[in-house]
Coordinates of C-alpha atoms and ligand atoms in Angstrom, one line a residue:
M46 CA 115.2 120.3 89.7
N47 CA 118.3 118.8 90.4
I48 CA 119.0 118.0 94.3
L49 CA 122.1 116.6 95.7
A50 CA 121.4 114.3 98.6
I51 CA 123.3 113.3 101.5
E52 CA 122.6 110.6 104.0
T53 CA 123.9 109.6 107.1
S54 CA 121.6 108.7 109.8
C55 CA 122.7 105.1 110.5
D56 CA 125.8 103.0 108.8
E57 CA 125.8 103.7 105.5
T58 CA 127.4 106.7 104.1
A59 CA 125.6 107.9 100.6
A60 CA 125.4 110.8 98.0
A61 CA 122.9 110.9 95.2
V62 CA 121.7 113.5 92.5
V63 CA 117.9 113.2 91.5
S64 CA 116.1 115.3 88.8
D65 CA 112.6 116.3 89.8
G66 CA 112.2 113.7 92.5
R67 CA 111.9 110.4 90.0
T68 CA 115.1 110.4 88.0
V69 CA 118.0 109.4 89.2
L70 CA 121.3 110.4 87.7
S71 CA 123.8 108.9 90.6
S72 CA 123.7 107.3 93.9
I73 CA 126.4 106.3 95.6
I74 CA 126.1 104.3 98.9
R75 CA 129.2 103.2 101.0
S76 CA 128.3 100.8 103.5
Q77 CA 129.9 100.4 107.1
S78 CA 128.4 97.0 107.9
D79 CA 131.6 94.9 107.6
T80 CA 133.3 97.5 110.4
H81 CA 130.3 96.9 112.5
A82 CA 129.9 93.3 112.1
L83 CA 132.9 93.1 114.2
Y84 CA 131.1 94.2 117.1
G85 CA 127.6 92.3 116.3
G86 CA 125.8 95.6 115.6
V87 CA 126.3 99.4 114.9
V88 CA 128.6 101.1 117.0
P89 CA 127.5 105.1 117.0
E90 CA 131.1 106.6 117.3
I91 CA 132.7 104.6 114.6
A92 CA 129.8 105.1 112.6
S93 CA 130.2 109.0 113.1
R94 CA 133.9 108.9 112.2
A95 CA 133.2 106.6 109.6
H96 CA 130.5 109.3 108.0
T97 CA 133.4 112.0 108.5
E98 CA 136.0 109.9 106.7
A99 CA 134.1 109.1 103.5
I100 CA 131.3 112.0 102.8
V101 CA 133.7 113.9 100.6
D102 CA 134.7 111.3 98.5
I103 CA 131.1 109.7 98.0
T104 CA 129.7 113.3 97.5
R105 CA 132.4 114.0 94.8
A106 CA 131.6 110.6 93.3
A107 CA 127.7 111.3 93.1
L108 CA 128.7 114.6 91.1
D109 CA 131.1 112.9 88.8
T110 CA 128.5 109.8 88.1
A111 CA 125.8 112.2 87.2
C112 CA 128.1 114.5 85.2
C113 CA 127.7 117.5 86.8
G114 CA 129.4 120.1 88.9
L115 CA 127.8 121.8 91.9
D116 CA 127.0 124.9 89.1
A117 CA 124.3 121.9 87.9
I118 CA 122.6 121.6 91.3
D119 CA 119.5 123.8 92.6
A120 CA 119.4 122.6 95.9
V121 CA 121.4 120.4 98.7
A122 CA 119.1 117.9 100.8
V123 CA 119.9 116.0 104.0
T124 CA 118.7 113.7 106.7
C125 CA 118.1 115.3 109.7
A126 CA 116.0 113.0 111.7
P127 CA 115.6 110.4 112.8
G128 CA 118.4 108.3 113.5
L129 CA 121.9 108.3 115.1
I130 CA 122.5 111.9 116.5
G131 CA 126.3 111.9 116.0
A132 CA 125.7 110.2 112.3
L133 CA 122.8 112.8 111.5
L134 CA 125.5 115.6 112.9
T135 CA 128.0 114.6 110.5
G136 CA 125.9 114.8 107.4
V137 CA 124.0 118.2 108.7
S138 CA 127.2 119.7 109.3
F139 CA 128.5 118.9 106.1
A140 CA 125.6 119.8 103.8
K141 CA 125.6 123.0 105.4
G142 CA 128.8 123.9 105.0
L143 CA 128.2 122.7 101.3
A144 CA 125.1 124.7 100.8
Y145 CA 126.4 128.0 101.9
A146 CA 130.0 127.7 100.2
A147 CA 127.9 126.9 97.1
A148 CA 125.2 129.4 97.5
K149 CA 122.9 126.5 97.1
P150 CA 119.2 126.7 99.3
L151 CA 119.0 123.6 102.0
I152 CA 116.6 121.2 102.3
P153 CA 116.0 119.3 105.7
V154 CA 114.7 115.4 105.0
H155 CA 112.9 112.7 107.3
H156 CA 114.7 110.0 107.1
I157 CA 111.3 107.8 107.1
R158 CA 110.0 110.1 104.6
G159 CA 112.8 109.0 102.3
H160 CA 112.2 105.6 102.8
I161 CA 108.6 106.3 101.5
A162 CA 109.7 108.7 98.5
A163 CA 112.0 105.7 97.5
N164 CA 108.9 104.4 95.7
Y165 CA 108.4 107.3 93.5
I166 CA 111.7 106.5 92.0
A167 CA 110.9 102.9 91.6
H168 CA 107.3 103.5 90.4
P169 CA 107.4 106.3 88.1
A170 CA 103.4 106.3 88.0
L171 CA 103.0 106.5 91.8
E172 CA 100.9 109.1 93.2
P173 CA 99.5 109.6 96.9
P174 CA 97.2 108.6 98.5
F175 CA 98.2 105.3 100.0
V176 CA 99.1 103.5 103.3
C177 CA 102.7 102.7 103.8
L178 CA 104.5 100.1 105.9
V179 CA 107.7 101.0 107.1
V180 CA 110.0 98.4 108.1
S181 CA 113.5 99.2 109.2
G182 CA 116.5 98.5 111.5
G183 CA 114.9 101.3 113.7
H184 CA 111.1 101.9 112.5
T185 CA 108.2 99.7 112.1
M186 CA 105.0 102.1 111.2
L187 CA 102.0 102.2 109.3
V188 CA 101.6 105.8 107.6
D189 CA 98.6 107.3 105.9
V190 CA 100.2 109.1 102.9
R191 CA 97.7 111.7 101.9
G192 CA 99.6 113.9 99.9
Y193 CA 103.5 114.0 99.1
T194 CA 104.3 115.8 102.4
D195 CA 100.9 115.2 104.1
M196 CA 101.0 112.0 106.1
S197 CA 100.0 110.8 109.4
L198 CA 101.0 107.8 111.7
L199 CA 98.6 105.0 112.0
G200 CA 100.5 102.6 114.1
S201 CA 104.0 101.8 115.2
T202 CA 106.1 99.5 117.2
R203 CA 105.6 99.4 121.2
D204 CA 109.4 97.8 121.6
D205 CA 111.5 96.6 118.6
A206 CA 111.4 97.5 115.3
A207 CA 111.3 94.3 112.8
G208 CA 114.7 94.7 111.6
E209 CA 116.3 94.9 115.2
A210 CA 114.0 91.6 115.7
F211 CA 115.9 90.2 112.7
D212 CA 119.3 91.7 113.5
K213 CA 118.7 90.0 117.3
V214 CA 117.3 86.5 116.2
A215 CA 120.4 86.5 113.6
R216 CA 122.9 87.2 116.8
V217 CA 120.9 83.9 118.6
L218 CA 121.3 82.0 115.5
G219 CA 125.0 82.8 115.3
L220 CA 124.8 84.9 112.1
P221 CA 126.7 87.9 111.3
Y222 CA 125.5 91.5 111.2
P223 CA 123.2 92.8 109.7
G224 CA 121.0 89.9 110.7
G225 CA 118.1 90.6 108.0
P226 CA 119.7 89.0 104.9
S227 CA 121.4 86.5 106.8
V228 CA 118.1 84.9 108.5
Q229 CA 116.5 85.3 104.8
K230 CA 119.6 83.0 103.2
L231 CA 119.3 80.6 106.1
A232 CA 115.3 80.4 106.0
E233 CA 115.3 79.3 102.3
G234 CA 116.1 75.8 103.5
G235 CA 113.7 76.1 106.3
D236 CA 110.2 74.7 107.1
P237 CA 108.0 78.0 107.9
F238 CA 105.7 75.7 109.6
K239 CA 107.8 73.9 112.0
Y240 CA 108.2 75.9 115.1
S241 CA 105.1 77.6 116.8
L242 CA 106.1 81.1 117.8
P243 CA 103.8 84.2 119.2
R244 CA 102.1 87.0 117.2
T245 CA 101.0 90.0 118.9
V246 CA 98.0 91.9 117.8
F247 CA 96.4 94.7 119.8
K248 CA 92.8 94.8 119.5
E249 CA 92.0 98.3 120.4
T250 CA 94.9 99.4 118.7
P251 CA 95.3 97.2 115.4
C252 CA 98.2 99.1 113.5
D253 CA 100.3 98.6 116.3
F254 CA 103.0 96.2 116.7
S255 CA 105.3 94.4 119.1
F256 CA 107.9 91.8 118.6
S257 CA 109.6 91.8 121.8
G258 CA 107.7 88.3 122.9
L259 CA 108.7 87.0 119.3
K260 CA 111.9 87.6 119.7
T261 CA 112.2 86.4 123.2
A262 CA 110.5 83.5 122.4
V263 CA 113.4 82.7 119.7
I264 CA 115.9 83.3 122.2
N265 CA 114.2 80.8 124.8
L266 CA 113.4 78.1 122.4
V267 CA 117.6 78.2 121.4
S268 CA 118.7 78.2 125.3
N269 CA 116.4 75.6 126.1
A270 CA 117.2 73.4 123.3
A271 CA 121.2 74.2 124.2
Q272 CA 120.3 73.3 128.3
R273 CA 118.9 70.3 127.1
G274 CA 121.6 69.5 124.5
E275 CA 119.1 69.1 121.9
A276 CA 119.9 70.4 118.2
I277 CA 117.5 73.2 116.8
D278 CA 116.8 73.2 112.8
R279 CA 118.4 76.4 112.4
P280 CA 116.5 76.9 108.5
S281 CA 113.5 76.5 110.1
L282 CA 113.4 78.3 113.1
A283 CA 114.5 81.3 110.6
A284 CA 111.8 80.6 108.3
S285 CA 109.0 80.4 111.0
F286 CA 110.4 83.4 112.5
T287 CA 110.1 85.3 109.2
R288 CA 106.5 83.9 108.9
A289 CA 105.4 85.0 112.2
V290 CA 107.0 88.5 111.9
S291 CA 105.4 88.7 108.0
D292 CA 102.3 87.3 109.7
V293 CA 102.1 90.2 111.6
L294 CA 103.0 93.0 109.4
T295 CA 100.7 91.6 106.5
G296 CA 97.9 91.3 108.9
A297 CA 98.1 95.2 110.3
S298 CA 99.0 96.4 106.7
M299 CA 95.5 95.0 105.7
R300 CA 93.6 96.5 108.2
A301 CA 95.1 100.0 107.8
V302 CA 94.3 99.9 104.0
A303 CA 90.6 99.2 104.9
A304 CA 90.5 101.7 107.7
A305 CA 91.9 104.6 105.8
G306 CA 89.6 104.0 102.5
Y307 CA 92.5 103.1 99.9
K308 CA 93.2 100.1 97.5
R309 CA 96.8 100.7 97.7
M310 CA 99.5 100.0 99.9
V311 CA 103.2 100.9 99.1
I312 CA 106.1 99.5 101.4
A313 CA 109.7 100.9 102.5
G314 CA 112.8 100.1 104.9
G315 CA 115.5 97.4 104.9
V316 CA 113.3 94.7 105.8
A317 CA 110.9 95.6 102.7
A318 CA 113.5 93.9 100.8
N319 CA 112.8 90.3 102.8
T320 CA 111.4 87.8 100.4
G321 CA 109.2 85.9 102.9
L322 CA 107.4 89.5 103.5
R323 CA 107.3 90.2 100.4
S324 CA 105.8 87.4 99.1
E325 CA 103.1 87.3 102.0
L326 CA 102.1 90.8 101.3
A327 CA 101.9 90.2 97.5
L328 CA 99.5 87.1 98.3
S329 CA 97.2 89.0 100.7
A330 CA 97.0 92.1 99.0
G331 CA 95.7 90.0 95.5
T332 CA 93.2 88.5 97.8
H333 CA 91.8 92.0 99.1
E334 CA 92.3 93.4 95.7
Y335 CA 94.6 96.2 96.4
E336 CA 97.5 97.6 94.7
L337 CA 101.1 96.7 96.3
Y338 CA 104.1 98.6 95.3
L339 CA 107.1 97.1 96.3
P340 CA 110.6 99.1 95.8
P341 CA 113.5 97.0 94.5
P342 CA 116.1 95.8 97.4
P343 CA 118.5 98.5 96.4
L344 CA 115.8 100.9 97.2
C345 CA 114.5 99.5 100.4
I346 CA 118.2 100.0 102.0
D347 CA 119.3 103.2 103.3
N348 CA 120.2 105.5 100.4
A349 CA 120.4 109.1 99.5
A350 CA 118.5 109.0 96.0
M351 CA 115.1 108.7 98.1
I352 CA 116.2 111.6 100.4
A353 CA 116.5 113.5 97.3
S354 CA 113.2 112.6 96.1
A355 CA 111.3 113.4 99.2
A356 CA 113.4 116.6 99.1
Y357 CA 112.1 117.5 95.8
Y358 CA 108.3 117.1 97.0
E359 CA 109.2 119.1 100.3
S360 CA 110.5 121.7 98.1
L361 CA 107.0 122.3 96.3
R362 CA 105.6 123.3 100.0
G363 CA 107.8 126.8 99.3
D364 CA 109.9 128.6 101.9
A365 CA 108.7 126.5 104.6
A366 CA 110.9 123.6 103.2
Y367 CA 113.9 125.1 103.4
A368 CA 116.6 125.6 106.3
G369 CA 119.3 128.3 106.9
P370 CA 122.9 127.4 108.8
G371 CA 121.0 127.1 112.3
L372 CA 119.7 123.6 111.0
N373 CA 120.3 121.1 113.7
A374 CA 120.0 117.2 114.0
Y375 CA 117.4 115.3 115.8
A376 CA 117.7 111.5 117.2
N377 CA 113.7 111.5 117.3
M378 CA 111.2 113.3 115.3
N379 CA 107.3 112.6 114.3
V380 CA 107.0 111.6 110.6
D381 CA 104.0 113.8 110.6
L382 CA 105.0 116.5 112.8
L383 CA 108.1 118.4 111.6
V384 CA 110.2 120.8 113.8
Y385 CA 113.6 121.5 112.5
Ligands
KG4_48 O1 116.1 101.1 106.2 P1 117.4 100.5 106.7 O2 118.7 100.0 106.0 O3 118.0 101.3 107.9 C1 117.3 101.9 108.8 O4 116.9 103.1 108.6 O5 117.2 101.4 110.2 O6 117.2 99.1 107.7 C2 118.0 98.3 107.9 C3 117.3 96.9 108.5 C4 118.7 96.4 109.3 O7 118.0 95.9 110.7 C5 118.4 94.8 108.6 O8 118.6 93.5 109.2 C6 117.0 94.9 107.8 O9 117.0 96.1 107.3 N1 116.9 94.2 106.6 C7 116.5 93.3 106.3 C8 116.5 92.5 105.0 N2 117.6 93.5 104.6 C9 118.0 94.4 105.7 N3 115.3 92.3 107.1 C10 115.1 91.2 106.7 N4 115.2 90.5 105.5 C11 116.3 91.3 104.6 N5 116.4 90.9 103.5
ZN49 ZN1 116.6 103.6 107.0

């Protein structure tokens, strides 16, 4: 089954063709990050307009690269939630029009389910059940993935997402948007044990997260040093911050895998590209004798191949997986309670 997928939930316009959920025939991504970098973060209205301008070319490029026309496509898939509402609407409207004009079925996809499915592309033998740590710009959560489309939320952030914390800390350190890759680069030369930073753990709900205290601690450290005229060891602060985020994410992940009774975990989302987090997770998973699946960085960030993969597994649910022309976009939607 060949699925053409469209992804426009944030600042990447992406289209891909994937066969049977695992074989990528094409994956085209146009990032808007240079445009948004001028403003220090994503400007929703600019993102929507840029998606509208790019979507036709990107979709055409995905079909051309896959060497197939629309006649070889069995279904059109689109991210319909969660994300920036205007950005999502451009993709949903385009996909609805395309599916209608080409007389193809339409499969709506939850963005986070897409991030999780990126692992099926990266690891051909991977099957549920497992626990997935999803760490992106907008979400930080632990998901019990019992089956390809049967999942429930184990815990999530109560305030900032991990990626959001990276982006804010980057700004305080004078680094460009998107913050994650810039903080990672700066941290390479730093001492991760130099600055002592807070880690929040909830005793009652050990799979929940909070990053606002950590973010505020970094902001205060930088502004107090500026007031005193003291220099900050920026690489070491970036490394200490990364270590604090990684400690919290790793600790919660190990508790979640144990609580779910599995021996397998995967990670997903833009922050999953972070080298510090990847090595700390690998170390800890090794100690616990858990299998750990890490997608390669290009599959961690937003792309449409992961949406096509998730759509394939949704399609196995039958009629309930398909939507009509009334499909809407939603800024928020639970990963386990799909209401399209
Ligand atoms: O999954 P994603 O591409 O988009 C969302 O769905 O949000 O994640 C984007 C987030 C941004 O906050 C970005 O700073 C972060 O992922 N990110 C990273 C790295 N690469 C991207 N964070 C830490 N280290 C990285 N190498
Ligand atoms: Zn994402």
